[in-house]
Tab-separated table of C-alpha atoms in Angstrom:
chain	number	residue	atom	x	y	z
A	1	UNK	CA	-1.744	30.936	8.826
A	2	UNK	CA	-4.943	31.395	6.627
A	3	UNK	CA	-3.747	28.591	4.085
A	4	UNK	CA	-7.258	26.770	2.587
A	5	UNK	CA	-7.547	23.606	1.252
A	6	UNK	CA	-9.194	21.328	-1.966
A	7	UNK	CA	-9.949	17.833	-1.089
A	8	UNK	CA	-10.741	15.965	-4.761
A	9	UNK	CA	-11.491	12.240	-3.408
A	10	UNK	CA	-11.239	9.376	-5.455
A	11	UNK	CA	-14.084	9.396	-7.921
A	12	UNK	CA	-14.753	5.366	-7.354
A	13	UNK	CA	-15.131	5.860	-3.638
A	14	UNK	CA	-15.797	9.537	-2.722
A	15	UNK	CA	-18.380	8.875	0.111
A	16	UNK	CA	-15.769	9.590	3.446
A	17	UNK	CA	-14.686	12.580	1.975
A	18	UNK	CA	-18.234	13.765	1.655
A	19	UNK	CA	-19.156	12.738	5.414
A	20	UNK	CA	-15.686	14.246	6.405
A	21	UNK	CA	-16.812	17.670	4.715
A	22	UNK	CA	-19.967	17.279	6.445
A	23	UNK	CA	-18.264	17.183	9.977
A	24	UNK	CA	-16.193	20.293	9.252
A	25	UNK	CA	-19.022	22.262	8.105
A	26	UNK	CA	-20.720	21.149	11.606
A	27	UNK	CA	-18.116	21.950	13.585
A	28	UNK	CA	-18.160	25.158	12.165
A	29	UNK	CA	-14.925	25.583	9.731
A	30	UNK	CA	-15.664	29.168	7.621
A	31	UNK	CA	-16.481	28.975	4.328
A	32	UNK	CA	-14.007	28.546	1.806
A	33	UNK	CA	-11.085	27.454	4.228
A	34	UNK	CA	-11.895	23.538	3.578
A	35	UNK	CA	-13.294	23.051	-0.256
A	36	UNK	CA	-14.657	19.997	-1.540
A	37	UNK	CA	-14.590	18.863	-5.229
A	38	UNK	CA	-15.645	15.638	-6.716
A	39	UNK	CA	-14.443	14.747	-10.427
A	40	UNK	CA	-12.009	12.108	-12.298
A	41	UNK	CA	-7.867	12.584	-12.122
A	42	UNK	CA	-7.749	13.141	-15.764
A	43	UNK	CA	-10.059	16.407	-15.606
A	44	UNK	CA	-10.749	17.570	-12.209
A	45	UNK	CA	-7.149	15.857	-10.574
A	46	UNK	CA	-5.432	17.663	-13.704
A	47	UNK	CA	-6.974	21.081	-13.444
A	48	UNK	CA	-6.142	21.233	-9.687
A	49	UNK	CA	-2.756	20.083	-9.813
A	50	UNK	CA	-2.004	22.531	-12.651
A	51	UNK	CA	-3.841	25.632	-11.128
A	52	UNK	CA	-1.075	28.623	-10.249
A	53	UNK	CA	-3.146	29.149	-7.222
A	54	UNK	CA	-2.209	25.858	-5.884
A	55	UNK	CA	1.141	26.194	-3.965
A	56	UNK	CA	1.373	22.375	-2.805
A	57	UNK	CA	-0.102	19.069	-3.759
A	58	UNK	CA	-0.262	16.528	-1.639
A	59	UNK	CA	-1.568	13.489	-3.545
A	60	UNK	CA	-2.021	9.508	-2.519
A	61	UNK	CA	-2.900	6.918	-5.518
A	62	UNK	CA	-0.821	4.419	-8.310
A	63	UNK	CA	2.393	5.507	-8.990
A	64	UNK	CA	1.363	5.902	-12.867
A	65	UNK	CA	-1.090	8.984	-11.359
A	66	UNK	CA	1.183	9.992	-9.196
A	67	UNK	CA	4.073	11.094	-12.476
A	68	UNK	CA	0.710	12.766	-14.007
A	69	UNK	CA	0.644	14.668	-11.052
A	70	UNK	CA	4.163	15.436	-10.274
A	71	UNK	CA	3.931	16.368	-14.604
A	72	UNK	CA	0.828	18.767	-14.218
A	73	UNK	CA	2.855	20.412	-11.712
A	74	UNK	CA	6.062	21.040	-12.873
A	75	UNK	CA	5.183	24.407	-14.930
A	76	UNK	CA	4.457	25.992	-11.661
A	77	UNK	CA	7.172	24.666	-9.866
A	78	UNK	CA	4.889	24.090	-6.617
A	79	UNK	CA	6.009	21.268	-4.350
A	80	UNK	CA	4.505	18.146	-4.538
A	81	UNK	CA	3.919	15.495	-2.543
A	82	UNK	CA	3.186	11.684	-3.298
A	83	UNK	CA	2.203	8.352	-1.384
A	84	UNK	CA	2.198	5.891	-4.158
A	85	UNK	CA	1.886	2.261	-4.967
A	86	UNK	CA	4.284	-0.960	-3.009
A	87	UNK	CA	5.429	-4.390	-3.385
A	88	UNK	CA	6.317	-4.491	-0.235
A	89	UNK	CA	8.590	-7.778	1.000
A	90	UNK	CA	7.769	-9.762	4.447
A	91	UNK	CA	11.149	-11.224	5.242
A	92	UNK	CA	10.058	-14.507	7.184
A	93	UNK	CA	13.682	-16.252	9.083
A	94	UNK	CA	13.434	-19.558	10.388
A	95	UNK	CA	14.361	-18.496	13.939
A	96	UNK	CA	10.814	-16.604	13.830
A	97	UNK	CA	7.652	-17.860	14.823
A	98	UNK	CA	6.729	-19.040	11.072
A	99	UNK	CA	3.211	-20.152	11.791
A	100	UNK	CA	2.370	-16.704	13.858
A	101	UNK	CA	4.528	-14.843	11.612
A	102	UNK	CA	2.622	-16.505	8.359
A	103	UNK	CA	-0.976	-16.107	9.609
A	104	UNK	CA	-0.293	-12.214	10.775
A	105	UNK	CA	1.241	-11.927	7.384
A	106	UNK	CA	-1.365	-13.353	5.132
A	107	UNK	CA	-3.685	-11.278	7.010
A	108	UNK	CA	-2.250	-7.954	6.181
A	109	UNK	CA	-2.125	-9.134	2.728
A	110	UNK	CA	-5.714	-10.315	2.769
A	111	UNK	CA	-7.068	-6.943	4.535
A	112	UNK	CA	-9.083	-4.092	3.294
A	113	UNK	CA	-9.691	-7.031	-0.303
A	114	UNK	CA	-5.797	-5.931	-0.642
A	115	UNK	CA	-6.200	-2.691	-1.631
A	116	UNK	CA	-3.854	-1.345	0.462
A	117	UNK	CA	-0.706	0.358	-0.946
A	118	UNK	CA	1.562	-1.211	1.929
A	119	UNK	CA	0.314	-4.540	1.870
A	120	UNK	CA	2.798	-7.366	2.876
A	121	UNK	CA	2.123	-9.117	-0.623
A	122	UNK	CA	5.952	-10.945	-1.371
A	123	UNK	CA	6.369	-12.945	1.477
A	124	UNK	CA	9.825	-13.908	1.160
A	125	UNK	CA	10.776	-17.315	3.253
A	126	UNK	CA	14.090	-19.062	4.597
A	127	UNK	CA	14.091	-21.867	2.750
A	128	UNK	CA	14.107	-24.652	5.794
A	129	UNK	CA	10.944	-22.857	6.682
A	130	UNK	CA	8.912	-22.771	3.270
A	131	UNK	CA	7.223	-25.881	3.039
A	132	UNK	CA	5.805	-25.084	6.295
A	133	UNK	CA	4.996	-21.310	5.317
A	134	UNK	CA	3.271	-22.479	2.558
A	135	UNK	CA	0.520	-24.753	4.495
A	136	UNK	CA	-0.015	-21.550	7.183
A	137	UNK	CA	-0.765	-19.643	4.301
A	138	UNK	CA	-3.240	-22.071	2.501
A	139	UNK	CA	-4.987	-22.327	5.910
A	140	UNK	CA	-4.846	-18.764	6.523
A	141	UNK	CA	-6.422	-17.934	2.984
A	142	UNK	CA	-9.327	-20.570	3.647
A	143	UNK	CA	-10.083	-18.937	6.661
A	144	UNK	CA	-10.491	-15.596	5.167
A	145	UNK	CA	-14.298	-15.113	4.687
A	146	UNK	CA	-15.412	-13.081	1.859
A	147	UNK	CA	-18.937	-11.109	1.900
A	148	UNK	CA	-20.850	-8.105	1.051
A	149	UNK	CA	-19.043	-4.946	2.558
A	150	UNK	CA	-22.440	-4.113	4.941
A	151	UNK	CA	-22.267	-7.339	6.443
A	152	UNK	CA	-21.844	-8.171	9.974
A	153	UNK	CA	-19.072	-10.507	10.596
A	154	UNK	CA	-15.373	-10.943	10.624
A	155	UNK	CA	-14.710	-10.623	6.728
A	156	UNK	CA	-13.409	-9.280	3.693
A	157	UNK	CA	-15.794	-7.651	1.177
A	158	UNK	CA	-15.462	-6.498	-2.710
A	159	UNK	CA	-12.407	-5.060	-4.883
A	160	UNK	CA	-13.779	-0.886	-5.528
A	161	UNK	CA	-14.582	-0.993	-9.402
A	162	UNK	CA	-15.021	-3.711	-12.251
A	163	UNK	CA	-11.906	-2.426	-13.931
A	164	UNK	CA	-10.060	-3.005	-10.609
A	165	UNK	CA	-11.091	-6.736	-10.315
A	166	UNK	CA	-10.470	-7.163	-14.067
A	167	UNK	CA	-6.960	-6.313	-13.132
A	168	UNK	CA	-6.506	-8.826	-10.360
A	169	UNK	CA	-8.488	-11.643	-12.428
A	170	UNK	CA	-5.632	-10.927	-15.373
A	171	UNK	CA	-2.617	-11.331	-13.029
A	172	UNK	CA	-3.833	-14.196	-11.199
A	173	UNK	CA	-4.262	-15.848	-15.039
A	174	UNK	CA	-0.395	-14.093	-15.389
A	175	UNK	CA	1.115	-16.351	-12.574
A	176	UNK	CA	-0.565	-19.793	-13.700
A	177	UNK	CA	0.592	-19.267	-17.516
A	178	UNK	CA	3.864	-18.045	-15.675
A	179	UNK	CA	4.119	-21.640	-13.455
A	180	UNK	CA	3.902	-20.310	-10.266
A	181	UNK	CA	1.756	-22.783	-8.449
A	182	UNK	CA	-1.835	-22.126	-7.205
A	183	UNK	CA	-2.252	-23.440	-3.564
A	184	UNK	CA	-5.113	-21.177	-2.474
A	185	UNK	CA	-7.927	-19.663	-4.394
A	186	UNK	CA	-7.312	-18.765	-8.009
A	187	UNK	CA	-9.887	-17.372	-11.189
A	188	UNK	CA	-13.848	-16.385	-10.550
A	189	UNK	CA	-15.477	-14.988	-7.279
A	190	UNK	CA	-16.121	-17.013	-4.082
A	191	UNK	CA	-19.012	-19.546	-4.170
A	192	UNK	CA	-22.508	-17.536	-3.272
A	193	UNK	CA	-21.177	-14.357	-4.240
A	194	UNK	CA	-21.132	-14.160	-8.354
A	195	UNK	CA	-22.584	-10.631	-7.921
A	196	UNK	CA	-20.076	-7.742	-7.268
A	197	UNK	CA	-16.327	-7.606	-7.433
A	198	UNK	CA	-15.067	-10.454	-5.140
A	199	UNK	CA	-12.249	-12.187	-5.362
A	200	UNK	CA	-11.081	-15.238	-3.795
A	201	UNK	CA	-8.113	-14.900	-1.579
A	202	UNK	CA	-5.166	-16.292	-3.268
A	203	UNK	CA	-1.685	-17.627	-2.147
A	204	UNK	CA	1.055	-18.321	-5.203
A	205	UNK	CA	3.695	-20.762	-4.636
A	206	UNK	CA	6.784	-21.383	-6.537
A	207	UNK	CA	7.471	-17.900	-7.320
A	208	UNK	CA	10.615	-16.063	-8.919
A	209	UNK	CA	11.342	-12.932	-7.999
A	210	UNK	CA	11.238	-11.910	-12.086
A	211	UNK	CA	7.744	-13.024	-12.392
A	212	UNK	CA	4.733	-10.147	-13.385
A	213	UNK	CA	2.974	-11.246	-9.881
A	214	UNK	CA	6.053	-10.831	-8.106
A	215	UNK	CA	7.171	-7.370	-9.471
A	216	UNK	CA	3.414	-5.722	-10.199
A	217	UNK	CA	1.304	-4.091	-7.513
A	218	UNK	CA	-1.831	-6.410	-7.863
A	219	UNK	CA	-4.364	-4.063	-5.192
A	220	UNK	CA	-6.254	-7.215	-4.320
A	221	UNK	CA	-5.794	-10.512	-1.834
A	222	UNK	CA	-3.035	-11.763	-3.378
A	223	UNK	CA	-0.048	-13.625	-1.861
A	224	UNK	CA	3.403	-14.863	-3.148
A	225	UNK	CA	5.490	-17.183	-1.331
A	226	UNK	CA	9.660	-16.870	-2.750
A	227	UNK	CA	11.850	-19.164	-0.750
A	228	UNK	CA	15.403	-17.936	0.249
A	229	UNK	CA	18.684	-19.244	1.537
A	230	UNK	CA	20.853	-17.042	3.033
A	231	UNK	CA	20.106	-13.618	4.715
A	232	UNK	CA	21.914	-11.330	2.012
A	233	UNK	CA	20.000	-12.875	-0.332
A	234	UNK	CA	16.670	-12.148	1.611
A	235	UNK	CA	17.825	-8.451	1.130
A	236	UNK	CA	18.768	-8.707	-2.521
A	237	UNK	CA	15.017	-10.193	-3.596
A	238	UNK	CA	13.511	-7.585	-0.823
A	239	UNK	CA	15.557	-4.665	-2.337
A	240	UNK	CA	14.638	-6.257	-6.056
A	241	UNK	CA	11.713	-3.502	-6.933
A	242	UNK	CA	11.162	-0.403	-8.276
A	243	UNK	CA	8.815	0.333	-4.973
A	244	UNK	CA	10.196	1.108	-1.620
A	245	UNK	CA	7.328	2.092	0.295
A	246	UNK	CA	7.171	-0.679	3.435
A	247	UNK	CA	9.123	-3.849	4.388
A	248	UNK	CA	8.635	-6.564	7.416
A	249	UNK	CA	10.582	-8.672	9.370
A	250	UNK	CA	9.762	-11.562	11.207
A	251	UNK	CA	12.984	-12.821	13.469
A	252	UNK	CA	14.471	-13.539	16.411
A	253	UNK	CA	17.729	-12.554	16.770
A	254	UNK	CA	17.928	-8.947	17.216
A	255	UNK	CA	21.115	-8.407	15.752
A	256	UNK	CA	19.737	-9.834	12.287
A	257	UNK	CA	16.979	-7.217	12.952
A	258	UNK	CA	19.562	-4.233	12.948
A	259	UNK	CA	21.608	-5.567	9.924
A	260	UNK	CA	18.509	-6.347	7.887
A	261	UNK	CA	16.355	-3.533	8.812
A	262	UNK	CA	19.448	-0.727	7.756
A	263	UNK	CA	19.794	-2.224	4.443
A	264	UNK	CA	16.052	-2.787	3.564
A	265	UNK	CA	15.342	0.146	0.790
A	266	UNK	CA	11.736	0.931	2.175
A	267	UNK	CA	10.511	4.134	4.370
A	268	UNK	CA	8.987	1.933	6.764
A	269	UNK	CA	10.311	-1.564	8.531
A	270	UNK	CA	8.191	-2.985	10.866
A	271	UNK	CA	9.587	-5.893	12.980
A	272	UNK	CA	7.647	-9.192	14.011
A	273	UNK	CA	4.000	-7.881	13.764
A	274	UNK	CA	4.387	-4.723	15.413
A	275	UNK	CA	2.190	-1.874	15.032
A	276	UNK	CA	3.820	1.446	13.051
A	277	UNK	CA	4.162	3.852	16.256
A	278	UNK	CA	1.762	6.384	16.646
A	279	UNK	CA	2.878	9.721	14.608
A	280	UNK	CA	5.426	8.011	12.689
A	281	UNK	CA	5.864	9.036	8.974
A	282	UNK	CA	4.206	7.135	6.008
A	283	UNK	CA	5.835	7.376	2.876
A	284	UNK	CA	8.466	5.530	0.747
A	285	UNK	CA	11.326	5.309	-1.230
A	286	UNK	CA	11.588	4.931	-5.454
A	287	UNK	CA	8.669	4.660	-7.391
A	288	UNK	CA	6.792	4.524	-3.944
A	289	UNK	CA	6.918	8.166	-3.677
A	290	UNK	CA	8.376	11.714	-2.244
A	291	UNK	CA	7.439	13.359	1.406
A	292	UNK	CA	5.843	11.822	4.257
A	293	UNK	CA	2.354	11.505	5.581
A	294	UNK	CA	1.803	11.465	9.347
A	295	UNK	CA	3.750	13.427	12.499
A	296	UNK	CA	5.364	16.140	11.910
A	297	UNK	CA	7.175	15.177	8.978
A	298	UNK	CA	3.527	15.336	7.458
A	299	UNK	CA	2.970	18.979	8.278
A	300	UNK	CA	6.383	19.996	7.471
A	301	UNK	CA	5.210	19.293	3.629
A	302	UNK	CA	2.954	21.809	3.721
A	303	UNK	CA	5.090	24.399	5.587
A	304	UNK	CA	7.639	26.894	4.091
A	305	UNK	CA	10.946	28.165	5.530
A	306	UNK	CA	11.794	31.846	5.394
A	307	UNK	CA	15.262	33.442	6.668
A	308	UNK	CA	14.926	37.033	8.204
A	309	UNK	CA	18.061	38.523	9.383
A	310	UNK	CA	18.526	41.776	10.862
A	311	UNK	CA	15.245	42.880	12.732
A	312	UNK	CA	16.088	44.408	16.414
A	313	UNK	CA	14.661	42.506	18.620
């Protein structure tokens, strides 16, 4: 179709994009169809998103960047696109497996230093099962490793910026001076590592649905454990957000799975551990966002429609 592209990458970790640009430019993409520009939101992300020779913008960050964006916009009235931040619930029944449900859990929590906007990070348990929940996730957050990002191993490395850690440091303080009890990890870096951003992984206990670490996106490897007693009131603290962006269920009976999964207010429900399918669409509901990434559902963002009647044929 001749449509070209600007890429502006995150200014605190631009370096894919760059290698990304590199590969195009190998492969032997003209000049000018795929445009690379670094800068911050508030100048470069503001000029772009405002320009009248933009017609879409397709943009993936917090949801406080992503209302900048959709508000930069809205003079042009171009579409826009957004992938924004989660809270996203992990419904644990006791009919699942709890301890392989808890340890696959904790581990999407824990992954990528929990900077990932779909992270599983309210782990919401049947109450019969908690207790037990509770020591799987202690194990499972001793187990994580933590170490410098070019490290071989099995491990988790630093948060992306000093502002970003000072943000996770604050809420875990939040949740102790709220009561929530601290059964894994907690304030400071892990031992042998007090250079860099690294943070301890963390599991909260004894957590209401109303408190700041249940309700904020933290972006770092922190879990919350909120017990539950009956199933509609597993969807009531799921559904009790102003994200929508993922949700998980761990259970065995499969007609639980339909009933939950069709009330669940999220754009994407994965069931016991499974893997999203393979062109699927990413994207969410609420504050999470509008449009989808991925398939295409993803492509149809950028596409137009156009009605032509009346041409022979």
């Amino acid at each position: 179709a001749g449509c070209t592209m600007v890429l502006k990458p995150s200014e605190i970790a631009p370096l894919s994009s760059l290698v990304f640009a590199e590969i195009l430019d190998e492969a032997g993409v003209p000049a000018g169809v795929f445009n690379l520009v670094n800068g911050d939101g508030a100048g470069v992300g503001s000029a772009l998103s405002a320009h009248p020779d933009v017609d879409v913008v397709s943009f993936t960050g917090s949801t406080r960047a992503g209302i900048a964006v959709t508000q930069n916009a809205a003079p042009g009235v171009k579409r826009v696109s957004l992938e924004l931040g989660g809270k996203s619930p992990n419904l644990v029944f006791a009919d699942a497996d709890v301890d392989v449900a808890v340890r696959q859990g904790a581990a999407h929590c824990f992954d990528n230093t929990g900077q990932s906007c779909n992270a599983p990070t309210r782990m919401l348990v049947e109450r019969s099962a908690y207790d037990r929940a509770v020591e799987v996730a202690v194990e499972a957050a001793a187990a994580t490793a933590v170490d410098v990002a070019g490290k071989p191993g099995d491990h988790i490395g630093p948060l992306s910026s000093q502002a970003q850690f000072d943000k996770v440091q604050g809420l875990i303080q939040t949740g102790i001076d709220e009561g929530a009890q601290l059964v894994a990890g907690g304030l400071g870096r892990p031992e042998g590592l007090e250079d860099g951003y690294f943070v301890r992984p963390t599991v909260f206990a004894g957590v209401t649905n109303d408190m700041a670490i249940a309700r904020e996106e933290i972006f770092g490897p922190v879990l919350v454990l909120i017990p539950f007693d009956t199933e509609d009131e597993a969807v009531e603290l799921a559904n009790d957000t102003p994200y929508g962006l993922a949700a998980y269920l761990q259970t065995s009976d499969a007609d639980r799975a339909r009933r939950v999964t069709r009330q669940l207010r999220a754009g994407m429900v994965q069931l016991n551990g499974s893997n999203r399918a393979a062109g699927s669409p990413f994207g969410g509901y609420k504050q999470s966002g509008v449009g989808r990434e991925g398939g295409r559902w993803g492509i149809e963002e950028f596409l137009e429609v156009k009605s032509v009647s009346g041409l022979d044929p």
